[in-house]
Coordinates of C-alpha atoms and ligand atoms in Angstrom, one line a residue:
M215 CA 111.4 83.9 103.3
K216 CA 112.8 83.2 106.7
K217 CA 114.7 85.9 108.5
L218 CA 118.4 85.5 108.3
L219 CA 118.8 85.2 112.1
E220 CA 116.1 82.6 112.1
L221 CA 117.8 80.6 109.4
I222 CA 121.2 80.6 111.0
S223 CA 119.7 79.9 114.4
E224 CA 118.1 76.8 112.9
E225 CA 121.5 75.7 111.5
M226 CA 123.0 76.3 114.9
G227 CA 120.2 74.5 116.7
A228 CA 120.7 71.4 114.5
A229 CA 124.4 71.4 115.4
F230 CA 123.5 71.5 119.1
E231 CA 121.3 68.6 118.5
K232 CA 123.8 66.7 116.5
A233 CA 126.4 67.2 119.3
G234 CA 123.9 65.7 121.8
Y235 CA 122.4 68.9 123.3
D236 CA 119.1 70.7 122.8
K237 CA 118.0 72.5 119.7
D238 CA 116.6 75.6 121.5
L239 CA 120.2 76.5 122.6
G240 CA 121.0 77.5 119.1
K241 CA 119.7 81.0 119.1
V242 CA 122.1 83.3 117.2
N243 CA 122.3 87.1 117.6
I244 CA 124.2 89.9 115.9
S245 CA 127.5 90.2 117.6
N246 CA 127.9 93.1 120.0
R247 CA 131.7 92.8 119.4
P248 CA 132.0 93.3 115.7
D249 CA 135.7 93.4 116.1
L250 CA 135.7 89.7 117.1
C251 CA 132.9 88.2 115.0
E252 CA 129.8 89.0 113.0
Y253 CA 127.3 86.8 114.9
Q254 CA 127.4 85.0 118.2
C255 CA 125.6 82.2 120.0
N256 CA 125.6 82.0 123.8
G257 CA 123.7 78.7 124.0
A258 CA 126.6 76.8 125.4
M259 CA 126.6 79.1 128.5
A260 CA 122.9 78.5 128.9
G261 CA 123.3 74.8 128.5
A262 CA 126.0 74.4 131.1
K263 CA 123.6 73.9 134.0
R264 CA 121.2 71.8 132.1
F265 CA 123.9 69.4 131.0
G266 CA 126.2 69.7 134.0
K267 CA 129.1 70.5 131.7
A268 CA 131.6 73.3 131.4
P269 CA 130.3 75.7 128.7
I270 CA 133.5 75.6 126.7
M271 CA 133.2 71.9 126.3
I272 CA 129.7 72.2 124.9
A273 CA 130.9 75.0 122.7
N274 CA 133.7 72.9 121.4
D275 CA 131.4 70.0 120.6
V276 CA 129.0 72.3 118.7
A277 CA 131.8 73.9 116.8
A278 CA 133.0 70.4 115.8
A279 CA 129.5 69.5 114.7
L280 CA 129.5 72.5 112.4
G281 CA 132.5 71.3 110.5
G282 CA 131.9 71.6 106.8
S283 CA 129.0 74.0 107.3
K284 CA 128.1 76.0 104.2
T285 CA 126.4 78.7 106.4
F286 CA 129.4 79.8 108.4
S287 CA 132.9 80.5 107.2
E288 CA 134.3 80.6 110.8
V289 CA 133.0 79.0 114.0
N290 CA 135.2 79.7 117.1
A291 CA 134.5 78.4 120.5
V292 CA 136.1 80.8 122.9
A293 CA 136.4 80.9 126.7
P294 CA 134.3 80.8 128.8
G295 CA 131.9 79.2 126.2
F296 CA 130.9 81.7 123.5
L297 CA 130.5 80.6 119.9
N298 CA 131.8 83.4 117.6
L299 CA 130.6 83.2 114.1
K300 CA 131.3 84.5 110.6
I301 CA 128.8 84.0 107.9
A302 CA 129.9 82.5 104.6
D303 CA 130.1 84.9 101.7
E304 CA 128.3 82.5 99.4
F305 CA 125.5 81.9 101.8
L306 CA 125.0 85.6 102.4
L307 CA 125.1 86.3 98.7
N308 CA 122.5 83.7 97.9
Y309 CA 120.3 85.1 100.7
V310 CA 120.5 88.6 99.4
K311 CA 119.9 87.4 95.8
E312 CA 116.7 85.7 97.0
M313 CA 115.6 89.0 98.6
A314 CA 116.4 90.9 95.4
A315 CA 114.3 88.6 93.3
D316 CA 111.1 89.2 95.3
K317 CA 108.8 92.2 95.0
Y318 CA 108.7 92.6 98.8
F319 CA 112.3 91.6 99.3
G320 CA 111.2 88.2 100.7
L321 CA 109.0 89.7 103.4
N322 CA 106.3 87.3 104.8
R323 CA 103.2 89.4 104.3
T324 CA 101.4 88.1 107.3
G325 CA 98.6 90.6 107.1
E326 CA 97.1 89.2 103.9
G327 CA 93.4 88.5 104.2
E328 CA 93.0 90.7 107.3
S329 CA 91.9 94.3 107.8
I330 CA 93.1 97.2 110.0
V331 CA 91.6 100.6 110.6
V332 CA 93.9 103.4 111.4
D333 CA 92.3 106.4 113.1
Y334 CA 94.6 109.3 112.8
G335 CA 94.8 113.0 112.0
G336 CA 91.9 113.8 114.2
P337 CA 91.7 117.6 113.4
N338 CA 88.9 119.7 114.9
V339 CA 86.7 121.6 112.6
A340 CA 87.0 125.3 113.2
K341 CA 90.2 125.0 115.1
P342 CA 93.5 125.5 113.3
L343 CA 95.8 122.4 113.1
H344 CA 98.5 122.7 115.7
V345 CA 101.7 120.9 116.3
G346 CA 100.0 117.9 118.1
H347 CA 98.0 117.2 115.0
L348 CA 101.3 117.0 113.1
R349 CA 102.4 114.0 115.1
S350 CA 99.0 112.3 114.7
A351 CA 99.1 112.8 110.9
V352 CA 102.8 111.9 110.4
I353 CA 102.9 108.8 112.6
G354 CA 99.5 107.6 111.6
E355 CA 100.3 107.9 107.9
S356 CA 103.4 105.9 108.4
V357 CA 101.7 103.2 110.5
K358 CA 99.0 102.9 107.8
R359 CA 101.6 102.4 105.1
I360 CA 103.6 99.9 107.1
Q361 CA 100.5 97.8 107.8
R362 CA 99.5 97.9 104.2
Y363 CA 103.0 96.8 103.2
M364 CA 102.5 93.8 105.5
G365 CA 99.6 92.8 103.4
Y366 CA 96.7 94.1 105.5
K367 CA 93.8 95.8 103.9
V368 CA 94.1 99.1 105.7
V369 CA 91.5 101.9 106.0
G370 CA 92.8 105.3 107.2
D371 CA 90.1 107.4 108.7
I372 CA 90.6 111.1 109.7
H373 CA 87.9 111.0 112.4
S374 CA 87.7 114.7 112.7
G375 CA 86.1 116.6 115.6
D376 CA 83.0 117.8 113.8
W377 CA 80.4 117.3 116.5
G378 CA 79.5 118.4 120.0
L379 CA 79.8 121.6 121.8
Q380 CA 82.6 123.0 119.6
M381 CA 80.2 123.1 116.7
G382 CA 77.4 124.6 118.8
L383 CA 79.7 127.4 120.0
V384 CA 80.6 128.3 116.4
I385 CA 77.1 128.1 115.1
N386 CA 75.7 130.2 118.0
E387 CA 78.4 132.8 117.5
I388 CA 77.7 133.0 113.8
K389 CA 74.0 133.4 114.7
N390 CA 74.8 136.3 117.0
R391 CA 76.8 138.1 114.3
M392 CA 74.5 137.3 111.4
P393 CA 71.1 136.7 112.8
D394 CA 69.4 137.3 109.4
L395 CA 71.0 134.2 107.7
P396 CA 68.3 131.8 106.4
Y397 CA 69.8 129.0 108.5
F398 CA 68.4 130.6 111.6
D399 CA 64.9 131.2 110.2
D400 CA 62.6 128.4 111.3
N401 CA 60.1 129.3 108.6
F402 CA 62.6 129.1 105.8
T403 CA 61.8 126.3 103.4
G404 CA 63.9 127.2 100.3
E405 CA 67.3 126.1 99.2
Y406 CA 70.1 127.4 101.4
P407 CA 72.9 129.2 99.7
E408 CA 75.7 127.0 98.4
G409 CA 78.8 128.5 100.0
A410 CA 79.5 129.0 103.7
P411 CA 78.7 132.5 105.2
V412 CA 82.2 132.7 106.7
T413 CA 85.7 131.7 105.6
V414 CA 88.1 129.3 107.3
H415 CA 90.1 132.3 108.3
D416 CA 87.0 133.7 110.1
L417 CA 86.5 130.4 111.8
E418 CA 89.9 130.6 113.3
E419 CA 88.8 133.7 115.1
I420 CA 85.2 132.7 115.7
Y421 CA 85.9 129.6 117.7
P422 CA 88.4 131.0 120.2
T423 CA 86.1 134.0 120.7
A424 CA 83.1 131.9 121.3
S425 CA 85.0 129.5 123.6
A426 CA 86.3 132.4 125.7
K427 CA 82.8 134.0 126.0
S428 CA 81.2 130.7 127.0
K429 CA 83.6 130.4 129.9
E430 CA 82.6 133.8 131.3
D431 CA 79.0 134.0 130.4
E432 CA 76.6 131.3 131.6
A433 CA 73.7 132.5 129.4
Y434 CA 76.0 132.5 126.4
K435 CA 77.1 128.9 127.1
A436 CA 73.5 127.8 127.5
K437 CA 72.8 129.2 124.0
A438 CA 75.7 127.3 122.6
M439 CA 74.5 124.1 124.2
E440 CA 71.1 124.7 122.8
A441 CA 72.6 125.1 119.3
T442 CA 74.6 121.9 119.8
K443 CA 71.4 120.1 120.7
K444 CA 69.5 121.5 117.7
L445 CA 72.4 120.4 115.4
Q446 CA 72.4 116.9 116.9
D447 CA 68.6 116.7 116.7
G448 CA 68.8 117.5 113.0
V449 CA 67.2 120.9 112.8
R450 CA 67.3 121.6 109.1
G451 CA 69.0 125.1 109.0
Y452 CA 71.6 124.1 111.7
R453 CA 72.5 121.0 109.7
A454 CA 72.8 122.9 106.5
L455 CA 75.1 125.5 108.1
W456 CA 77.1 122.8 109.7
E457 CA 77.6 121.0 106.4
R458 CA 78.9 124.2 104.8
L459 CA 81.3 124.7 107.7
I460 CA 82.6 121.1 107.4
A461 CA 83.0 121.5 103.7
I462 CA 85.3 124.6 103.9
S463 CA 87.2 123.2 106.8
N464 CA 87.8 119.9 105.1
A465 CA 88.9 121.5 101.9
D466 CA 91.4 123.6 103.8
M467 CA 92.7 120.7 105.8
K468 CA 93.0 118.6 102.8
K469 CA 95.4 121.1 101.3
I470 CA 97.7 121.0 104.3
Y471 CA 97.6 117.2 104.6
D472 CA 98.3 116.9 100.9
S473 CA 101.4 119.1 101.3
L474 CA 102.5 116.6 104.0
N475 CA 101.8 113.7 101.8
V476 CA 99.1 112.5 104.2
H477 CA 96.1 110.9 102.5
F478 CA 92.9 109.6 104.2
D479 CA 90.7 106.9 102.8
L480 CA 87.7 108.0 104.8
W481 CA 86.8 111.6 105.9
N482 CA 84.5 110.5 108.6
G483 CA 84.1 112.5 111.8
E484 CA 82.5 112.1 115.2
S485 CA 79.2 113.0 113.6
S486 CA 79.3 110.0 111.3
A487 CA 78.3 107.6 114.0
H488 CA 75.6 109.9 115.4
D489 CA 72.7 108.0 113.9
R490 CA 73.7 104.8 115.5
I491 CA 73.7 106.3 119.0
P492 CA 70.0 105.7 120.0
A493 CA 70.1 102.0 119.1
M494 CA 73.4 101.6 120.8
V495 CA 72.2 103.3 124.0
K496 CA 69.2 101.0 124.0
Y497 CA 71.5 98.0 123.6
L498 CA 73.7 99.0 126.5
K499 CA 70.7 99.6 128.7
D500 CA 68.9 96.4 127.7
G501 CA 72.1 94.3 128.1
G502 CA 72.3 95.6 131.7
Y503 CA 75.7 97.2 131.0
A504 CA 74.7 100.9 131.5
Y505 CA 73.1 102.5 134.5
I506 CA 72.2 106.0 135.7
S507 CA 74.6 107.6 138.0
D508 CA 74.1 111.3 139.1
G509 CA 71.7 111.6 136.2
A510 CA 74.3 110.5 133.6
L511 CA 74.3 107.1 131.8
V512 CA 77.5 105.2 132.5
V513 CA 79.2 101.8 132.2
D514 CA 81.6 100.6 134.9
V515 CA 85.0 99.6 133.5
K516 CA 86.9 99.0 136.7
K517 CA 88.8 95.7 137.1
D518 CA 89.9 94.2 140.4
T519 CA 93.5 94.3 139.3
D520 CA 93.5 98.0 138.7
T521 CA 96.1 100.0 140.6
K522 CA 95.1 103.3 139.3
E523 CA 91.8 105.1 139.3
M524 CA 89.4 104.0 136.6
P525 CA 86.3 106.1 136.4
P526 CA 83.2 104.7 134.6
C527 CA 82.8 105.3 130.9
M528 CA 80.1 108.0 130.4
I529 CA 77.6 107.3 127.6
L530 CA 75.1 110.2 127.9
K531 CA 75.3 113.4 129.9
S532 CA 72.5 114.2 132.3
D533 CA 70.9 116.4 129.6
G534 CA 70.8 113.4 127.3
A535 CA 73.5 114.8 125.0
S536 CA 76.1 112.4 123.6
L537 CA 79.8 113.0 124.1
Y538 CA 83.2 112.1 122.7
N539 CA 83.0 108.6 124.3
T540 CA 79.6 108.0 122.8
T541 CA 80.7 108.7 119.3
D542 CA 83.9 106.7 119.7
L543 CA 81.9 103.7 120.9
A544 CA 79.4 103.9 118.1
T545 CA 82.3 104.3 115.7
I546 CA 83.9 101.1 117.0
Q547 CA 80.7 99.3 116.4
Q548 CA 80.4 100.7 112.9
R549 CA 84.0 99.8 112.0
V550 CA 83.5 96.3 113.3
E551 CA 80.5 96.0 111.1
D552 CA 82.0 97.6 108.0
F553 CA 85.5 96.1 108.0
K554 CA 85.7 93.2 110.6
P555 CA 89.2 94.6 111.5
S556 CA 91.7 92.5 113.4
R557 CA 93.0 95.7 114.8
I558 CA 91.9 99.3 115.2
I559 CA 94.8 101.7 115.8
Y560 CA 94.3 105.2 117.3
L561 CA 96.8 108.0 117.3
T562 CA 96.4 110.8 119.8
D563 CA 98.4 112.7 122.3
K564 CA 99.3 110.5 125.2
R565 CA 97.1 112.6 127.5
Q566 CA 94.2 110.7 126.1
E567 CA 95.6 107.3 127.3
L568 CA 93.1 106.9 130.2
Y569 CA 90.3 107.9 128.0
F570 CA 91.0 105.2 125.4
E571 CA 91.5 102.7 128.1
Q572 CA 88.0 103.4 129.4
V573 CA 86.5 103.3 125.9
F574 CA 88.3 100.1 124.9
R575 CA 87.3 98.3 128.1
C576 CA 83.7 99.5 127.6
A577 CA 83.7 98.3 124.0
K578 CA 84.9 94.8 125.0
K579 CA 82.8 94.5 128.1
T580 CA 79.6 95.4 126.3
K581 CA 80.6 93.2 123.3
L582 CA 80.3 96.2 120.9
C583 CA 83.7 94.9 119.8
P584 CA 84.7 91.2 119.6
E585 CA 87.2 90.1 122.1
D586 CA 89.9 89.2 119.5
T587 CA 89.9 92.7 117.9
D588 CA 93.0 94.4 119.0
L589 CA 92.1 98.0 120.1
F590 CA 95.5 99.7 120.1
H591 CA 96.1 103.3 121.2
I592 CA 99.4 105.0 120.3
G593 CA 99.8 107.9 122.7
F594 CA 102.5 110.2 121.4
G595 CA 104.6 112.7 123.4
T596 CA 104.9 116.4 123.1
V597 CA 106.9 118.4 120.6
N598 CA 109.3 120.6 122.6
G599 CA 111.5 123.6 121.8
K600 CA 115.2 123.6 122.6
D601 CA 114.3 124.9 126.1
G602 CA 112.5 121.7 126.8
K603 CA 109.1 123.4 127.0
P604 CA 106.3 122.9 124.4
Y605 CA 107.3 124.3 121.1
K606 CA 106.5 127.9 120.4
T607 CA 106.7 129.9 117.2
R608 CA 109.4 132.6 116.8
S609 CA 106.8 135.2 117.9
G610 CA 106.0 133.1 121.0
G611 CA 102.6 131.7 120.0
V612 CA 101.3 128.2 119.9
P613 CA 102.6 127.1 116.5
K614 CA 100.1 126.2 113.8
L615 CA 101.1 123.3 111.6
Q616 CA 101.5 125.6 108.6
D617 CA 104.1 127.7 110.5
L618 CA 106.2 124.6 111.3
I619 CA 106.2 123.5 107.7
E620 CA 107.2 127.0 106.5
E621 CA 110.0 127.3 109.1
I622 CA 111.5 124.0 108.0
T623 CA 111.2 124.5 104.2
E624 CA 112.8 128.0 104.5
E625 CA 115.8 126.7 106.2
M626 CA 115.9 123.8 103.8
L627 CA 115.9 126.1 100.9
R628 CA 118.9 128.0 102.4
K629 CA 120.8 124.8 102.9
I630 CA 120.0 123.4 99.4
K631 CA 121.2 126.7 97.8
E632 CA 124.4 126.6 99.9
N633 CA 125.0 123.0 98.8
N634 CA 124.3 123.8 95.2
E635 CA 126.8 126.6 95.3
S636 CA 129.5 124.6 96.9
K637 CA 129.2 122.1 94.2
G638 CA 129.0 124.6 91.4
Y639 CA 125.6 123.5 90.4
N640 CA 123.4 126.2 88.9
A641 CA 119.9 125.4 89.9
T642 CA 117.1 127.8 89.1
E643 CA 115.2 129.3 92.0
E644 CA 112.2 127.3 91.0
E645 CA 114.1 124.0 91.0
A646 CA 115.7 124.8 94.3
K647 CA 112.3 125.6 95.8
K648 CA 110.9 122.3 94.6
T649 CA 113.7 120.4 96.0
A650 CA 113.5 122.2 99.3
D651 CA 109.8 121.4 99.6
I652 CA 110.5 117.6 99.1
V653 CA 113.5 117.5 101.4
G654 CA 111.8 119.8 103.9
I655 CA 108.9 117.3 104.4
A656 CA 111.4 114.5 104.8
A657 CA 113.2 116.6 107.4
I658 CA 110.0 117.2 109.5
K659 CA 108.8 113.7 109.2
Y660 CA 112.0 111.9 109.9
G661 CA 112.7 114.3 112.8
D662 CA 109.4 113.1 114.3
L663 CA 109.4 109.4 113.2
S664 CA 112.9 108.6 114.3
N665 CA 111.8 109.0 117.9
Q666 CA 109.7 106.4 119.7
P667 CA 106.1 107.7 119.4
A668 CA 105.6 107.9 123.2
K669 CA 108.7 110.1 123.7
D670 CA 108.7 113.9 123.7
Y671 CA 111.1 115.3 121.2
V672 CA 112.8 118.6 120.5
F673 CA 111.8 120.3 117.2
D674 CA 115.3 121.4 116.2
V675 CA 115.1 123.1 112.7
D676 CA 118.9 123.2 112.4
R677 CA 119.4 119.5 113.2
F678 CA 116.4 118.2 111.3
T679 CA 117.6 120.0 108.1
S680 CA 121.2 118.9 108.3
F681 CA 122.7 116.7 105.6
E682 CA 124.7 114.8 108.1
G683 CA 123.7 112.6 111.0
D684 CA 120.5 110.7 111.7
T685 CA 118.2 113.0 109.6
G686 CA 115.8 112.8 106.7
P687 CA 118.1 114.9 104.4
Y688 CA 121.0 112.5 105.1
I689 CA 118.9 109.5 104.0
L690 CA 117.8 111.4 100.9
Y691 CA 121.3 112.5 100.1
T692 CA 122.3 108.8 100.2
I693 CA 119.6 107.9 97.7
V694 CA 120.5 110.8 95.5
R695 CA 124.1 109.7 95.5
I696 CA 123.1 106.2 94.4
K697 CA 120.8 107.6 91.7
S698 CA 123.6 109.7 90.3
I699 CA 126.0 106.7 90.1
L700 CA 123.4 104.7 88.3
T701 CA 122.7 107.5 85.9
R702 CA 126.4 107.7 85.0
Y703 CA 126.5 103.9 84.6
A704 CA 123.6 104.1 82.2
E705 CA 125.2 106.9 80.3
N706 CA 128.1 104.7 79.7
G707 CA 125.9 102.0 78.2
G708 CA 125.5 99.9 81.4
K709 CA 122.3 98.1 82.2
A710 CA 121.8 98.1 85.9
D711 CA 119.9 95.1 87.2
K712 CA 119.8 93.7 90.7
A713 CA 119.6 90.2 89.3
N714 CA 123.4 90.7 88.5
L715 CA 124.5 90.2 92.1
N716 CA 127.4 87.9 91.7
G717 CA 129.9 88.1 94.5
V718 CA 130.8 89.7 97.9
Y719 CA 133.6 92.1 97.0
G720 CA 135.3 93.0 100.3
D721 CA 134.3 93.6 103.9
A722 CA 132.5 96.8 103.2
E723 CA 130.1 95.1 100.7
K724 CA 129.7 92.2 103.1
D725 CA 128.7 94.7 105.9
L726 CA 126.3 96.3 103.5
M727 CA 124.7 93.0 102.6
K728 CA 124.3 92.2 106.3
A729 CA 122.7 95.5 106.9
V730 CA 120.2 94.7 104.1
T731 CA 119.2 91.4 105.7
A732 CA 117.8 93.2 108.7
F733 CA 114.9 94.3 106.5
H734 CA 112.4 91.5 107.5
A735 CA 112.9 91.7 111.3
T736 CA 112.6 95.5 111.1
L737 CA 109.3 95.5 109.2
E738 CA 107.8 92.8 111.4
A739 CA 108.6 94.7 114.5
A740 CA 107.6 98.1 113.1
A741 CA 104.2 96.7 112.1
A742 CA 103.5 94.7 115.3
E743 CA 104.5 97.6 117.6
C744 CA 103.4 100.4 115.3
A745 CA 106.9 101.8 115.5
P746 CA 108.1 103.6 112.4
N747 CA 111.2 104.6 114.5
K748 CA 112.5 101.0 113.8
I749 CA 112.4 101.7 110.1
C750 CA 114.3 105.0 110.7
A751 CA 117.0 103.1 112.7
F752 CA 117.2 100.5 109.9
I753 CA 117.7 102.9 107.1
Y754 CA 120.1 105.0 109.1
D755 CA 122.3 101.9 109.5
L756 CA 121.8 101.0 105.9
A757 CA 122.7 104.5 104.7
N758 CA 125.9 104.4 106.9
A759 CA 126.8 101.0 105.6
F760 CA 126.3 102.2 102.0
N761 CA 128.3 105.3 102.4
H762 CA 131.2 103.4 104.0
F763 CA 131.0 100.9 101.1
Y764 CA 131.0 103.8 98.6
H765 CA 134.1 105.3 100.1
E766 CA 135.9 102.0 100.2
T767 CA 135.0 100.7 96.7
Q768 CA 135.8 101.6 93.2
I769 CA 132.5 101.3 91.4
L770 CA 132.4 103.1 88.1
S771 CA 136.1 102.9 87.6
E772 CA 136.1 99.1 88.1
T773 CA 137.6 97.5 85.0
D774 CA 136.2 94.0 85.5
E775 CA 132.8 94.4 83.9
T776 CA 131.3 91.4 85.7
K777 CA 132.4 92.6 89.1
K778 CA 131.2 96.1 88.2
A779 CA 127.7 94.7 87.2
G780 CA 127.6 92.9 90.6
L781 CA 128.5 96.1 92.5
I782 CA 125.9 98.1 90.5
A783 CA 123.3 95.4 91.3
M784 CA 123.9 96.0 95.0
L785 CA 123.4 99.7 94.5
V786 CA 120.1 99.0 92.8
L787 CA 119.0 96.8 95.6
V788 CA 120.0 99.3 98.3
K789 CA 118.3 102.1 96.5
E790 CA 115.1 100.1 96.2
I791 CA 115.0 99.2 99.8
L792 CA 115.8 102.8 100.9
E793 CA 113.1 104.1 98.6
T794 CA 110.6 101.5 99.9
C795 CA 111.3 102.4 103.4
I796 CA 111.0 106.2 103.0
D797 CA 107.7 105.6 101.2
L798 CA 106.6 103.7 104.3
L799 CA 107.6 106.7 106.4
G800 CA 105.6 108.9 104.0
F801 CA 108.2 110.9 102.1
E802 CA 110.2 110.7 98.8
A803 CA 113.6 111.5 97.4
P804 CA 114.3 114.2 94.8
D805 CA 116.5 113.4 91.8
R806 CA 119.2 115.7 93.0
M807 CA 119.9 117.9 95.9
Ligands
LIG1064 N1 89.8 115.3 117.6 C1 90.6 114.7 118.6 C2 91.6 115.7 119.2 O1 91.9 116.7 118.6 C3 91.3 113.5 118.2 C4 90.4 112.3 117.7 C5 91.1 111.0 117.8 N2 90.3 109.9 117.4 C6 89.3 109.3 118.1 N3 88.6 108.3 117.6 N4 88.9 109.8 119.3 O2 92.1 115.4 120.3

């Protein structure tokens, strides 16, 4: 259905036309002076010059043309030429009823028939997930869900760092420590053992050790590079060992991602595109796109209009090895073939901005990617501590993702117990823990998603876990409150149904309905800009409007049963919209808290 503002702007535009002015002047906005009016139109001001008339005269003409309007209950032309508007109850009610009747609340699902790939998560095998990977996973999961809700067929791909020197370093270090493993025996022809020779826990020590050694010791580094090459060339033992390392690493990551309610459709990695590289390199050479510079194969991606430095995109290093760029380009080619996406969305730290600009330009210039495929990088900011510096654990280290989750859920458990106690609710320890896990994830995710992705934010455990203010727990608390009213209504024999909407009972309910109508514009913008923060802002407004309504309105004690059914219908609708939105953000509400 049409957005509410669109609909009333059309009505306004028609009135401008009827009064002898231009339709385009009828644009209506939400009032920034809610004490004076609900909506306003400044078209008469804009039209003054065009029509050589005082704005107030135009406004008066338009107000007169709106006489008898069923859309507005009040139209006031005020000096110097504003049109202050109030929407008619009946019109608003019908609009909200139409929303309630549709599975998607009347959203135009403009993505139907098109595909999108979301590349997020991006963990590196053998390195523990850190706080930066939290953002990629949390924002990416939400972006994926939002696009899917818009009707797109969406494929979420983890694109892990499972290739290149980091793997060579690990394999070489394992070889140094356990030279007798069959993987390193060139003459071994049997079946390799099933499990990995090391644990994930070992890997977390092996990688940093190897990485540090390679920085000090040239010969060591050369060995690691040789191992990388052998792996990429497909040496049987190296591939087998690598597969086993990937398997344990993925299993471990899956556990953490599951606990965050983050789920990937594809578990591909940088390695997945490896086999396409030789043909792609040939294509780039034959097409005259790539040339040798200082021994390396590169593609120029500079444009005349560039104001900043734009180095060429490197395709192969001078030793012939492929690199991060190479796998990313080959992966674009693969995704274009597999999904014909209208968009490929990438989530990484914003320090990779220039890198993606190079890769995207290269992909377009070389026609590995069609011109009309939107390659879209979301570069996110840093997670800081209260001191404004990158967040550290309580013991001062770089925080692993797991530490952050634990820190939040611990505090959440404390607050849940405190809240239970103050309400005289005797929850078992197990129940309280379960609730704290659910609410804790919401606290982390909302704390992140309520910021614009590109902005840095402060990881503030105390604020994120608060039941008040712009937080995840506050939103959940609102949902739980609605659920409990609905439960009591049902216990008294009531049948809650959003189809029962039958009136606008007071200003607070009208405000709540108006808040609901922002749904469509919010989702469209959140999807187009990949901005989950817009959904957070919307549900925060909606939750505030609901809580105000709740305090102003007798609901269960209402004696007029028809009115009560209408109020309850509004509760059902608000609950469903809030639940839909938190699902798009990637978390859920408990039954009580
Ligand atoms: N593994 C990378 C990192 O940790 C992120 C991968 C992002 N995706 C991509 N297609 N390059 O920085």
